[in-house]
Coordinates of C-alpha atoms and ligand atoms in Angstrom, one line a residue:
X1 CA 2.1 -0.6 -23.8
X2 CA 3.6 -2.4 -20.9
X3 CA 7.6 -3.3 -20.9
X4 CA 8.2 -6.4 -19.2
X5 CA 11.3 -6.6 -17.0
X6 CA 12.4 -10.0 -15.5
X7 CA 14.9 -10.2 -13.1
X8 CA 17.0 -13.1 -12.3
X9 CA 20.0 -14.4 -10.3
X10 CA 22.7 -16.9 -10.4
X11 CA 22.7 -19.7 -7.7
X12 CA 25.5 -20.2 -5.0
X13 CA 27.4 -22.5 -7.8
X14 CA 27.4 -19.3 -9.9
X15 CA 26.8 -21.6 -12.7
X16 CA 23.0 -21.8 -12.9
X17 CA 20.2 -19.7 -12.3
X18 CA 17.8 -20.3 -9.4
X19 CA 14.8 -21.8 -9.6
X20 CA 12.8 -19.2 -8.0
X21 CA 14.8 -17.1 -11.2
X22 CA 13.1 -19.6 -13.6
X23 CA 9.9 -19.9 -12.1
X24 CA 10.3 -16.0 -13.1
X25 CA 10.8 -16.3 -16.4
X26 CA 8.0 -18.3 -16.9
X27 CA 5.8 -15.9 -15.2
X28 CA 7.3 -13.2 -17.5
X29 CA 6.8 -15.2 -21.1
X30 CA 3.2 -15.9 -20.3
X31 CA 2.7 -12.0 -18.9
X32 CA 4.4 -10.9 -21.9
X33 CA 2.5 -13.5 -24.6
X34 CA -0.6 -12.4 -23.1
X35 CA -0.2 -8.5 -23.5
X36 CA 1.9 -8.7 -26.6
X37 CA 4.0 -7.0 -24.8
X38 CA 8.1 -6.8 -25.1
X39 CA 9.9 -9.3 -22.6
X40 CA 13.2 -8.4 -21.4
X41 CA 15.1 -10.6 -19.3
X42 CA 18.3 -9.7 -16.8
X43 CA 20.6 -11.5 -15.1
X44 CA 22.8 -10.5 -12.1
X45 CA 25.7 -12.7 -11.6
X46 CA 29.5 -12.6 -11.7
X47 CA 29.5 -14.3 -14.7
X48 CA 26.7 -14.0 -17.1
X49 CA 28.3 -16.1 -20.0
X50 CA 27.6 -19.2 -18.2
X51 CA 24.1 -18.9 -16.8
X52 CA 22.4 -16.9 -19.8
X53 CA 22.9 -20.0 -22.7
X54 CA 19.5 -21.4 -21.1
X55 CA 17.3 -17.9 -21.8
X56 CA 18.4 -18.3 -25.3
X57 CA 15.3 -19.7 -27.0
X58 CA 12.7 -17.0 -24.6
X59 CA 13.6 -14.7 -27.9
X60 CA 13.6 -12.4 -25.3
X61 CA 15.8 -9.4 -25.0
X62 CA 18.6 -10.1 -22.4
X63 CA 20.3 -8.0 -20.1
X64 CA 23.0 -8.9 -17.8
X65 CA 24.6 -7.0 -14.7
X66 CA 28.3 -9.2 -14.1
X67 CA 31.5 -8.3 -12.6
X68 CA 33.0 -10.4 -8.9
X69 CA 30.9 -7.3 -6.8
X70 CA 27.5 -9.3 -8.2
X71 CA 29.2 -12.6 -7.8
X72 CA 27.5 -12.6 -3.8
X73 CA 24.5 -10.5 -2.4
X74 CA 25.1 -7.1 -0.9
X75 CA 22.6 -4.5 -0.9
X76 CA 24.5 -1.8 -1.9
X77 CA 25.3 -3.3 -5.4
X78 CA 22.2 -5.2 -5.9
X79 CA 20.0 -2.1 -5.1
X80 CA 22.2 0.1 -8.2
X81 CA 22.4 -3.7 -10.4
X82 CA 18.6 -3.5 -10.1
X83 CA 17.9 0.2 -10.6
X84 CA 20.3 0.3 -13.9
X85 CA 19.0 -2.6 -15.3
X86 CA 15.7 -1.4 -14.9
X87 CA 16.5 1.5 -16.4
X88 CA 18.2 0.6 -19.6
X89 CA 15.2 -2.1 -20.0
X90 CA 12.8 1.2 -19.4
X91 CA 10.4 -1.6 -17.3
X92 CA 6.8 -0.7 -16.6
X93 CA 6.3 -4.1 -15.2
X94 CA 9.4 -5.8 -12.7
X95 CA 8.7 -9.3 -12.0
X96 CA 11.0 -10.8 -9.9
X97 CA 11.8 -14.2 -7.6
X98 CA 11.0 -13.7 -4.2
X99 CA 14.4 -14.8 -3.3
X100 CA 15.9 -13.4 -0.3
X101 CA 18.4 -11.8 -2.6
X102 CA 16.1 -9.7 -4.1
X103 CA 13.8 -9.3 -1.7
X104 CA 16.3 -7.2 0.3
X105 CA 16.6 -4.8 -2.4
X106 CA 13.4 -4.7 -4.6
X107 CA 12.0 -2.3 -2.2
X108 CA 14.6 0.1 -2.6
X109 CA 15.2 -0.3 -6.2
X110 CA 11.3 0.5 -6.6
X111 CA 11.4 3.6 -4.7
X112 CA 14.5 5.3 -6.3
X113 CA 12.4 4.7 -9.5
X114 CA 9.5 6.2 -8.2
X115 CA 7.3 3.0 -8.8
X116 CA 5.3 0.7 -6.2
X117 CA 6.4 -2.8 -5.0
X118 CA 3.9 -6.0 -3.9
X119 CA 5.5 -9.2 -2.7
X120 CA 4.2 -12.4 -2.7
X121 CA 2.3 -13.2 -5.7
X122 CA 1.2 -16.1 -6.3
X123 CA -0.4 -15.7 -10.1
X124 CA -0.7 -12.8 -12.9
X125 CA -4.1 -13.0 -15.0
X126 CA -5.7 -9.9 -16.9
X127 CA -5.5 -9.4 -20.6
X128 CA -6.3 -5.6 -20.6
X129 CA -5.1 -4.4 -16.9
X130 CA -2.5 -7.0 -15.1
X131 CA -4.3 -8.5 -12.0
X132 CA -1.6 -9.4 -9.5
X133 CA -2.9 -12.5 -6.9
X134 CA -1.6 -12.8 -3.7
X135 CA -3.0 -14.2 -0.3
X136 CA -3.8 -12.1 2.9
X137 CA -4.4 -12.9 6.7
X138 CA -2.6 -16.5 6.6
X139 CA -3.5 -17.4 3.6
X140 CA -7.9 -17.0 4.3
X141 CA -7.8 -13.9 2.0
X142 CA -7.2 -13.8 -1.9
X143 CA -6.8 -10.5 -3.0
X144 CA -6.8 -9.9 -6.7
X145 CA -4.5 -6.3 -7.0
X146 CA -3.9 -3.7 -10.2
X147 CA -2.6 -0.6 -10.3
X148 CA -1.4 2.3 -12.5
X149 CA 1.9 3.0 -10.3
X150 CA 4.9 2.1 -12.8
X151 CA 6.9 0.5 -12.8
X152 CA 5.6 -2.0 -10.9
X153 CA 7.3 -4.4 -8.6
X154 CA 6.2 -7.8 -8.4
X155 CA 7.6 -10.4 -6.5
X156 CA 7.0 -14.0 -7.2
X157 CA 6.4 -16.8 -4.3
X158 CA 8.5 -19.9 -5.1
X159 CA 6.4 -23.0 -6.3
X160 CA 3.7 -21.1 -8.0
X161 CA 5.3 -21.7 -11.3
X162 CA 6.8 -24.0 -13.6
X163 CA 10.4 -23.2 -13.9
X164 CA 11.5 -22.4 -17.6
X165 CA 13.4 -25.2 -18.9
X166 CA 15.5 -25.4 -22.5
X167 CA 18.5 -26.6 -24.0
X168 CA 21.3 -24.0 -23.5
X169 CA 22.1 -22.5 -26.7
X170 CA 24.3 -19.2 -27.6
X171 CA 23.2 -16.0 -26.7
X172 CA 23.9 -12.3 -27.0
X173 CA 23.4 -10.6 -23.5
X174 CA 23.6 -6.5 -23.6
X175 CA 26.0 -5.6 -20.7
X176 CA 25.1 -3.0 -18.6
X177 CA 27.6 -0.6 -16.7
X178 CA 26.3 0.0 -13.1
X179 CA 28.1 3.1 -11.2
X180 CA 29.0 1.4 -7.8
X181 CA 28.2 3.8 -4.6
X182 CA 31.1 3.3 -1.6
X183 CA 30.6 -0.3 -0.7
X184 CA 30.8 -0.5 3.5
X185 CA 30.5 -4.2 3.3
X186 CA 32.5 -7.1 2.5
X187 CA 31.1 -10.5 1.3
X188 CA 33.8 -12.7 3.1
X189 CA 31.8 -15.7 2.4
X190 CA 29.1 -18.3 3.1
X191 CA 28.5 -19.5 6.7
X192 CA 25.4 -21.8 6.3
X193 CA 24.6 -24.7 8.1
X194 CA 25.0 -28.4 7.2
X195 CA 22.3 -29.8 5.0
X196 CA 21.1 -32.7 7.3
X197 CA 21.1 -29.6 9.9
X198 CA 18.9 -27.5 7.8
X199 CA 15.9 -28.9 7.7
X200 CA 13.5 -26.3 6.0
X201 CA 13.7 -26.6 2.5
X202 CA 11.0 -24.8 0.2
X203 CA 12.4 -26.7 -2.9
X204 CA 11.7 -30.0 -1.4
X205 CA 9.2 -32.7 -3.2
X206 CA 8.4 -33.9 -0.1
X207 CA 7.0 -32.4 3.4
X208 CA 7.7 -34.7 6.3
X209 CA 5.3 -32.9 9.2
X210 CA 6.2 -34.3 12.9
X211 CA 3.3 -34.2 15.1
X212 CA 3.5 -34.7 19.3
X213 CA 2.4 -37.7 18.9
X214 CA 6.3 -38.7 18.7
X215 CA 7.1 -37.6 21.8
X216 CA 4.1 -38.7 23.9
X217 CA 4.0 -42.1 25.8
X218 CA 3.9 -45.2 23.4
X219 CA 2.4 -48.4 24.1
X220 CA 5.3 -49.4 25.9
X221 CA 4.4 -46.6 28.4
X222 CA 7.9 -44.7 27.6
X223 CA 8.7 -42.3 25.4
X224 CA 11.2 -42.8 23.1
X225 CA 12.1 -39.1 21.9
X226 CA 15.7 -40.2 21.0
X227 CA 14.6 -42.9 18.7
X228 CA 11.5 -40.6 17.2
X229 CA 14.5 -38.1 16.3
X230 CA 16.8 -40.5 15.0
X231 CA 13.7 -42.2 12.5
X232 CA 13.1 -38.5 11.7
X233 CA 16.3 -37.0 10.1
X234 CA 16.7 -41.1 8.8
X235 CA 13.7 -39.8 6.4
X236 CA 15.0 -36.8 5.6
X237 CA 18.8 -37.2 4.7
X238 CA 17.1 -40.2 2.7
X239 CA 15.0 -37.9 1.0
X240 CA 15.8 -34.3 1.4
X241 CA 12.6 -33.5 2.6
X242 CA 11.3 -30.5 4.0
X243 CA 10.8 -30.8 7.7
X244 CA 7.1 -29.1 9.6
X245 CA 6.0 -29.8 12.6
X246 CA 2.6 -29.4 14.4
X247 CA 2.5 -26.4 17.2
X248 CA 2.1 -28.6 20.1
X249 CA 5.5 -30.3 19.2
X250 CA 7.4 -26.7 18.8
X251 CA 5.4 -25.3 22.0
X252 CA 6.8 -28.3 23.8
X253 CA 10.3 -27.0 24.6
X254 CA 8.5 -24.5 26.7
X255 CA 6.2 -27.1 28.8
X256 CA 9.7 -29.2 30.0
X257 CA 8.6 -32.1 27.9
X258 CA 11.3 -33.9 25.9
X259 CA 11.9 -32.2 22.3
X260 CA 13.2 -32.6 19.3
X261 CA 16.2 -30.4 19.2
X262 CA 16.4 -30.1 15.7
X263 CA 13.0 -28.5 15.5
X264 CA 12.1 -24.5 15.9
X265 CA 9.1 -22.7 15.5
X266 CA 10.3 -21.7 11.9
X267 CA 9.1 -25.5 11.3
X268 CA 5.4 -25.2 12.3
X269 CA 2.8 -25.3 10.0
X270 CA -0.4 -24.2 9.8
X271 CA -2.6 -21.0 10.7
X272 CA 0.1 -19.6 13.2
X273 CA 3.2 -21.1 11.3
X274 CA 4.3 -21.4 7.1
X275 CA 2.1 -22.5 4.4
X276 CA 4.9 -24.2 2.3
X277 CA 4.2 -25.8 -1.1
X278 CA 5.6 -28.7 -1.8
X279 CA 4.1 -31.8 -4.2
X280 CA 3.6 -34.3 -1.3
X281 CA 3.1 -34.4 2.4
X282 CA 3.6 -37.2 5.0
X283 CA 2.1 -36.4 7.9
X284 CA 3.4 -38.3 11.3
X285 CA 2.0 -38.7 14.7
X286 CA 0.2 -35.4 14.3
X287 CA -3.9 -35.4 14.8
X288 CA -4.5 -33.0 12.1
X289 CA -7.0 -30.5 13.6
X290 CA -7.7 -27.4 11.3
X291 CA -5.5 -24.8 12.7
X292 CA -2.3 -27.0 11.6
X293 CA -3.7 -28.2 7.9
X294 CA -4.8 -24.9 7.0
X295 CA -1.6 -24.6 6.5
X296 CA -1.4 -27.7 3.8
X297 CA -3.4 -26.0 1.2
X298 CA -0.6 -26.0 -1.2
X299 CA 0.5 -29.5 -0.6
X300 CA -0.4 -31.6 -3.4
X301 CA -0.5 -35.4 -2.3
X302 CA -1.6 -35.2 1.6
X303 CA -1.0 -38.7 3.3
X304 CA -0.9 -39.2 7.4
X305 CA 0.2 -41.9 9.8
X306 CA -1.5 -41.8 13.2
X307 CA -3.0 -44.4 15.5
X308 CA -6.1 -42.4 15.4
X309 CA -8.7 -43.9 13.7
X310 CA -11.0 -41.0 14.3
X311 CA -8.1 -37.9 13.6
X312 CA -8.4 -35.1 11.6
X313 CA -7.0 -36.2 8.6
X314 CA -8.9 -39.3 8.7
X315 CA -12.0 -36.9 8.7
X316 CA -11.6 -36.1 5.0
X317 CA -8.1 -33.9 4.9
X318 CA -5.7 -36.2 3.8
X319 CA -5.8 -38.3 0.8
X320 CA -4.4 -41.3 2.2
X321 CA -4.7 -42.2 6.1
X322 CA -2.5 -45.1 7.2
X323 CA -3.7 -46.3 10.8
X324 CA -0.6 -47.4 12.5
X325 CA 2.0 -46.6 15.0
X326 CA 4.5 -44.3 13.2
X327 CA 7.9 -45.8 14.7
X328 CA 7.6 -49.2 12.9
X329 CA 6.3 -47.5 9.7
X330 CA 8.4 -45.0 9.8
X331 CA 11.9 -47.4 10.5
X332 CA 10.6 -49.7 7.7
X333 CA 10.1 -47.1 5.5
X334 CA 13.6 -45.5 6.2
X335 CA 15.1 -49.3 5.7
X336 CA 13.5 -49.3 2.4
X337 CA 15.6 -46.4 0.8
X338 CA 18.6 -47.4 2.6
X339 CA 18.5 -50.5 0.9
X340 CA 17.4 -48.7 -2.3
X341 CA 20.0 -46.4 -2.2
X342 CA 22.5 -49.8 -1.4
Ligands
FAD1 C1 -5.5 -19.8 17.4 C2 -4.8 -21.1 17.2 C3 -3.8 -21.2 16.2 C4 -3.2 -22.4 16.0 N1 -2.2 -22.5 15.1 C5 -1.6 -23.7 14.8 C6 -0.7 -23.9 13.8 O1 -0.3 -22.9 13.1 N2 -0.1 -25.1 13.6 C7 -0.5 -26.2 14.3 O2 0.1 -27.3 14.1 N3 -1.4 -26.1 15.3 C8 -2.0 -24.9 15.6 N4 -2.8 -24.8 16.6 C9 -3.0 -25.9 17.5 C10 -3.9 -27.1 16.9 O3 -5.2 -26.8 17.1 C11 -3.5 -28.4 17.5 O4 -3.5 -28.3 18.9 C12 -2.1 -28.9 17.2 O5 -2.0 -28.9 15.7 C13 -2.1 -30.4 17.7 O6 -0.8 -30.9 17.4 P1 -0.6 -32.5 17.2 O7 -1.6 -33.0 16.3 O8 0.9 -32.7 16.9 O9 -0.8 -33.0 18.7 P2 -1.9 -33.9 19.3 O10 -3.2 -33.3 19.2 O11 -1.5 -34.2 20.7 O12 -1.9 -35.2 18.4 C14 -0.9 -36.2 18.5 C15 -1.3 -37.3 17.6 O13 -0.3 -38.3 17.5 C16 -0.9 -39.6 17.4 N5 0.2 -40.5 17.8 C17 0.7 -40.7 19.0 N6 1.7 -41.7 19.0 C18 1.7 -42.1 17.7 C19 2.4 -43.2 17.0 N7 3.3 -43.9 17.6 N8 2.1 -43.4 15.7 C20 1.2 -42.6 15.1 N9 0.5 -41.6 15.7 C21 0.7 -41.4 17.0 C22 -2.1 -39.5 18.3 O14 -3.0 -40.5 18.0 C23 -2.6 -38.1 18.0 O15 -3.5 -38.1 17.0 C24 -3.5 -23.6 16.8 C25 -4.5 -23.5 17.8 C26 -5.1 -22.2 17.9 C27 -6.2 -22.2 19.0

């Protein structure tokens, strides 16, 4: 019979789990009530007393790795956190948050135990053999994987579950000891930029995607790249939003045309950039041609602003088109929450 291992971290606050970490858990009580199989879950955090009250009522076993050297990631004590936990929980099956915490050292913990590691799973069916799902070639492929390799890695893509939710209650959390190898590396702290200058945001609601449109020639027969910039970050300190962007936009700071200096290619979307999933999308001055909304095929609600009557998304991809000229929609709209928020 399969054991099922969970793993799960505390958040920056050290007072809460992620929610990649409950998204986890979730994953693991399905896997687990599927397979009658025995659900362990561990946390790694400095302090486990105040992050394991809200695992209480999985009825699952719970394992915790604590102590200030877990209280920040390093891979030398998250690789032996991982490893000992998995150990005293003897795991056939690891699921895990793709986090970058644990990303960095689920690799490594799977080797030293002789087991086999796939990332990016998006969902776990199979009632005899567990089918691991995960996409392939920019998201065009599905692959459906099993294997007999144990234990066996899995780590979870954020979004692709509900995250486990419950009143905290007590709990009893099984301590394990971890021998510490030499660390070489001292967490000093967090260096991390400003939230309205970090505009990616996986754990967003909303997607605003920036197209060129914004900093092509308007009506007027000026650009206004300043002003499309300023009505951009409006929306998303408003909102906290995730920002995209189109690959002409990014490309443009190449070409000499005027950019958005906020934007990197680590924005673009679509078949050559993320596929990000997030419960709505506004689309703006983009003309939403296939190679960028491939890349919205996780977006739930897809809605678009462009003065194209004929675009892409007007063509059948997004649910709701709004034929108009993005900089008065767009400052309206921004007006609106101010005044909301006011
Ligand atoms: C192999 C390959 C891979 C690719 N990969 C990607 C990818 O990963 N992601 C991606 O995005 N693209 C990708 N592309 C490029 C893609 O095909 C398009 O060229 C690109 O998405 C177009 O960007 P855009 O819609 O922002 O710009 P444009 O096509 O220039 O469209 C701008 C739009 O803005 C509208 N507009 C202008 N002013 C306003 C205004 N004031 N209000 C409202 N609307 C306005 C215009 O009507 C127009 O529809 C790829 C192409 C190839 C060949």
């Amino acid at each position: 019979m399969e054991a099922i291992l969970v793993l799960t971290h505390a958040d920056e606050t050290g007072s809460a789990l992620t929610r990649a970490s409950l998204e986890a858990v979730t994953a693991g009580k399905e896997l687990a009530e599927r397979l009658s199989a025995p659900l362990t879950i561990a946390i790694l955090a400095a302090d486990t007393t105040a992050v394991a009250g809200i695992l209480a009522s999985t009825g699952a076993r719970l394992l915790a790795v604590s102590g200030e050297a877990f209280a920040q990631a390093r891979y030398a004590s998250d690789a032996a956190a991982v490893e000992a936990l998995c150990r005293a929980a003897q795991a056939t099956i690891v699921l895990a948050p793709g986090s970058s915490r644990l990303t960095r050292v689920a690799a490594g913990a799977a080797h030293r135990l002789g087991g086999f590691i796939d990332t990016h799973i998006t969902a776990l069916g199979g009632t005899e053999a567990i089918e691991a799902t995960r996409w392939f070639y920019r998201q065009r492929v599905e692959a459906v994987l099993s294997r007999d390799t144990r234990p066996w890695f899995l780590l979870l893509d954020a979004g692709t579950h509900a995250a486990f939710a419950a009143e905290p209650a007590a709990s009893s959390v099984e301590q394990v000891s971890v021998e510490l190898p030499a660390l070489r590396t001292t967490v000093s702290g967090f260096r991390a930029p400003a939230q309205d200058a970090q505009t990616i945001r996986p754990d967003a609601k909303i997607l605003l995607v920036a197209g060129a449109g914004w900093t092509k020639k308007q009506p007027d027969g000026q650009i206004h790249a300043a002003e499309a910039g300023e009505l951009i970050l409006g929306f998303l300190k408003a909102t906290g939003a995730s920002l995209g962007s189109s690959k002409s936009l990014v490309d443009q700071g190449g070409e000499g045309v005027p950019v958005l200096p906020f934007l990197t290619h680590l924005n673009q979307i679509g078949q050559t950039g993320a596929t990000p999933r997030h419960a709505k999308g506004l689309s703006t001055c983009c003309h939403g041609e296939e190679p960028h909304v491939v890349g919205w095929r996780f977006i739930g609600d897809r809605r678009a602003i462009s003065l194209d009557p004929n675009c892409g998304w007007a063509r059948g991809k997004a649910d709701v088109v709004y034929v108009a000229d993005a900089f008065p929609v767009m400052a309206k709209v921004n007006a609106l929450l101010d005044a909301k928020k006011g």
